[in-house]
Amino acid sequence: MTIPPEEYRTRAAECLRSAPTMFDSLARDTLVHMAAHWARLAEFHEASRNLQDIPQVVSDVTGRQVPAAT
């Protein structure tokens, strides 16, 4: 079963909507970080549709240079 990138984005949006309702700053920060991870999962999923894009997406997300497949 594959989760579509739109579902990851929906979950990210839910985290961002919930974050301001938290009284605890740690909970707010955690939801913001979770939203970022959901968004990254969406990016990875979309990149996996075109294997040539994966090294660039990984480099963008991690900040590390990844060699392209030859």
PDB file of C-alpha atoms in Angstrom:
ATOM      1  CA  MET A   1       0.000   0.000   0.000  1.00  0.00           C
ATOM      2  CA  THR A   2       1.419   3.337  -1.050  1.00  0.00           C
ATOM      3  CA  ILE A   3       0.436   6.570   0.655  1.00  0.00           C
ATOM      4  CA  PRO A   4       0.048   9.420  -1.855  1.00  0.00           C
ATOM      5  CA  PRO A   5       2.098  12.585  -1.252  1.00  0.00           C
ATOM      6  CA  GLU A   6      -1.131  14.531  -0.741  1.00  0.00           C
ATOM      7  CA  GLU A   7      -1.803  12.466   2.399  1.00  0.00           C
ATOM      8  CA  TYR A   8       1.613  13.384   3.798  1.00  0.00           C
ATOM      9  CA  ARG A   9       0.864  17.037   3.106  1.00  0.00           C
ATOM     10  CA  THR A  10      -2.528  16.728   4.790  1.00  0.00           C
ATOM     11  CA  ARG A  11      -0.865  15.325   7.895  1.00  0.00           C
ATOM     12  CA  ALA A  12       1.697  18.140   7.831  1.00  0.00           C
ATOM     13  CA  ALA A  13      -1.109  20.694   7.627  1.00  0.00           C
ATOM     14  CA  GLU A  14      -2.907  19.048  10.564  1.00  0.00           C
ATOM     15  CA  CYS A  15       0.245  19.325  12.665  1.00  0.00           C
ATOM     16  CA  LEU A  16       0.627  22.997  11.774  1.00  0.00           C
ATOM     17  CA  ARG A  17      -3.035  23.697  12.569  1.00  0.00           C
ATOM     18  CA  SER A  18      -2.738  21.955  15.934  1.00  0.00           C
ATOM     19  CA  ALA A  19       0.561  23.505  17.019  1.00  0.00           C
ATOM     20  CA  PRO A  20      -0.827  26.936  18.039  1.00  0.00           C
ATOM     21  CA  THR A  21      -3.446  25.263  20.241  1.00  0.00           C
ATOM     22  CA  MET A  22      -0.807  23.652  22.457  1.00  0.00           C
ATOM     23  CA  PHE A  23      -0.062  25.346  25.764  1.00  0.00           C
ATOM     24  CA  ASP A  24       3.253  23.531  26.147  1.00  0.00           C
ATOM     25  CA  SER A  25       6.057  24.946  23.999  1.00  0.00           C
ATOM     26  CA  LEU A  26       7.669  21.503  23.636  1.00  0.00           C
ATOM     27  CA  ALA A  27       4.421  20.115  22.224  1.00  0.00           C
ATOM     28  CA  ARG A  28       4.161  23.050  19.794  1.00  0.00           C
ATOM     29  CA  ASP A  29       7.752  22.590  18.649  1.00  0.00           C
ATOM     30  CA  THR A  30       7.240  18.855  18.256  1.00  0.00           C
ATOM     31  CA  LEU A  31       4.204  19.379  16.026  1.00  0.00           C
ATOM     32  CA  VAL A  32       6.110  21.869  13.870  1.00  0.00           C
ATOM     33  CA  HIS A  33       8.972  19.369  13.483  1.00  0.00           C
ATOM     34  CA  MET A  34       6.505  16.587  12.681  1.00  0.00           C
ATOM     35  CA  ALA A  35       4.964  18.794   9.996  1.00  0.00           C
ATOM     36  CA  ALA A  36       8.393  19.300   8.450  1.00  0.00           C
ATOM     37  CA  HIS A  37       8.989  15.547   8.395  1.00  0.00           C
ATOM     38  CA  TRP A  38       5.599  14.871   6.773  1.00  0.00           C
ATOM     39  CA  ALA A  39       6.426  17.468   4.114  1.00  0.00           C
ATOM     40  CA  ARG A  40       9.801  15.816   3.486  1.00  0.00           C
ATOM     41  CA  LEU A  41       8.122  12.442   3.123  1.00  0.00           C
ATOM     42  CA  ALA A  42       5.884  13.944   0.447  1.00  0.00           C
ATOM     43  CA  GLU A  43       8.958  15.272  -1.359  1.00  0.00           C
ATOM     44  CA  PHE A  44      10.720  11.904  -1.168  1.00  0.00           C
ATOM     45  CA  HIS A  45       7.630  10.109  -2.408  1.00  0.00           C
ATOM     46  CA  GLU A  46       7.293  12.420  -5.393  1.00  0.00           C
ATOM     47  CA  ALA A  47      10.995  12.103  -6.150  1.00  0.00           C
ATOM     48  CA  SER A  48      10.742   8.323  -6.087  1.00  0.00           C
ATOM     49  CA  ARG A  49       8.478   8.578  -9.117  1.00  0.00           C
ATOM     50  CA  ASN A  50      11.502   9.747 -11.042  1.00  0.00           C
ATOM     51  CA  LEU A  51      14.604   7.985  -9.773  1.00  0.00           C
ATOM     52  CA  GLN A  52      16.887  10.551 -11.386  1.00  0.00           C
ATOM     53  CA  ASP A  53      15.600  13.214  -8.967  1.00  0.00           C
ATOM     54  CA  ILE A  54      16.343  11.292  -5.768  1.00  0.00           C
ATOM     55  CA  PRO A  55      20.003  12.352  -5.341  1.00  0.00           C
ATOM     56  CA  GLN A  56      19.046  16.028  -5.655  1.00  0.00           C
ATOM     57  CA  VAL A  57      16.118  15.734  -3.235  1.00  0.00           C
ATOM     58  CA  VAL A  58      18.261  13.887  -0.686  1.00  0.00           C
ATOM     59  CA  SER A  59      20.956  16.559  -1.041  1.00  0.00           C
ATOM     60  CA  ASP A  60      18.359  19.315  -0.608  1.00  0.00           C
ATOM     61  CA  VAL A  61      16.838  17.735   2.490  1.00  0.00           C
ATOM     62  CA  THR A  62      20.027  16.586   4.217  1.00  0.00           C
ATOM     63  CA  GLY A  63      22.425  19.257   3.036  1.00  0.00           C
ATOM     64  CA  ARG A  64      24.831  16.533   1.918  1.00  0.00           C
ATOM     65  CA  GLN A  65      25.991  16.020  -1.628  1.00  0.00           C
ATOM     66  CA  VAL A  66      24.767  12.710  -3.021  1.00  0.00           C
ATOM     67  CA  PRO A  67      26.337  11.446  -6.248  1.00  0.00           C
ATOM     68  CA  ALA A  68      23.942  10.845  -9.112  1.00  0.00           C
ATOM     69  CA  ALA A  69      23.557   7.284 -10.324  1.00  0.00           C
ATOM     70  CA  THR A  70      25.481   6.507 -13.483  1.00  0.00           C
TER      71      THR A  70
END
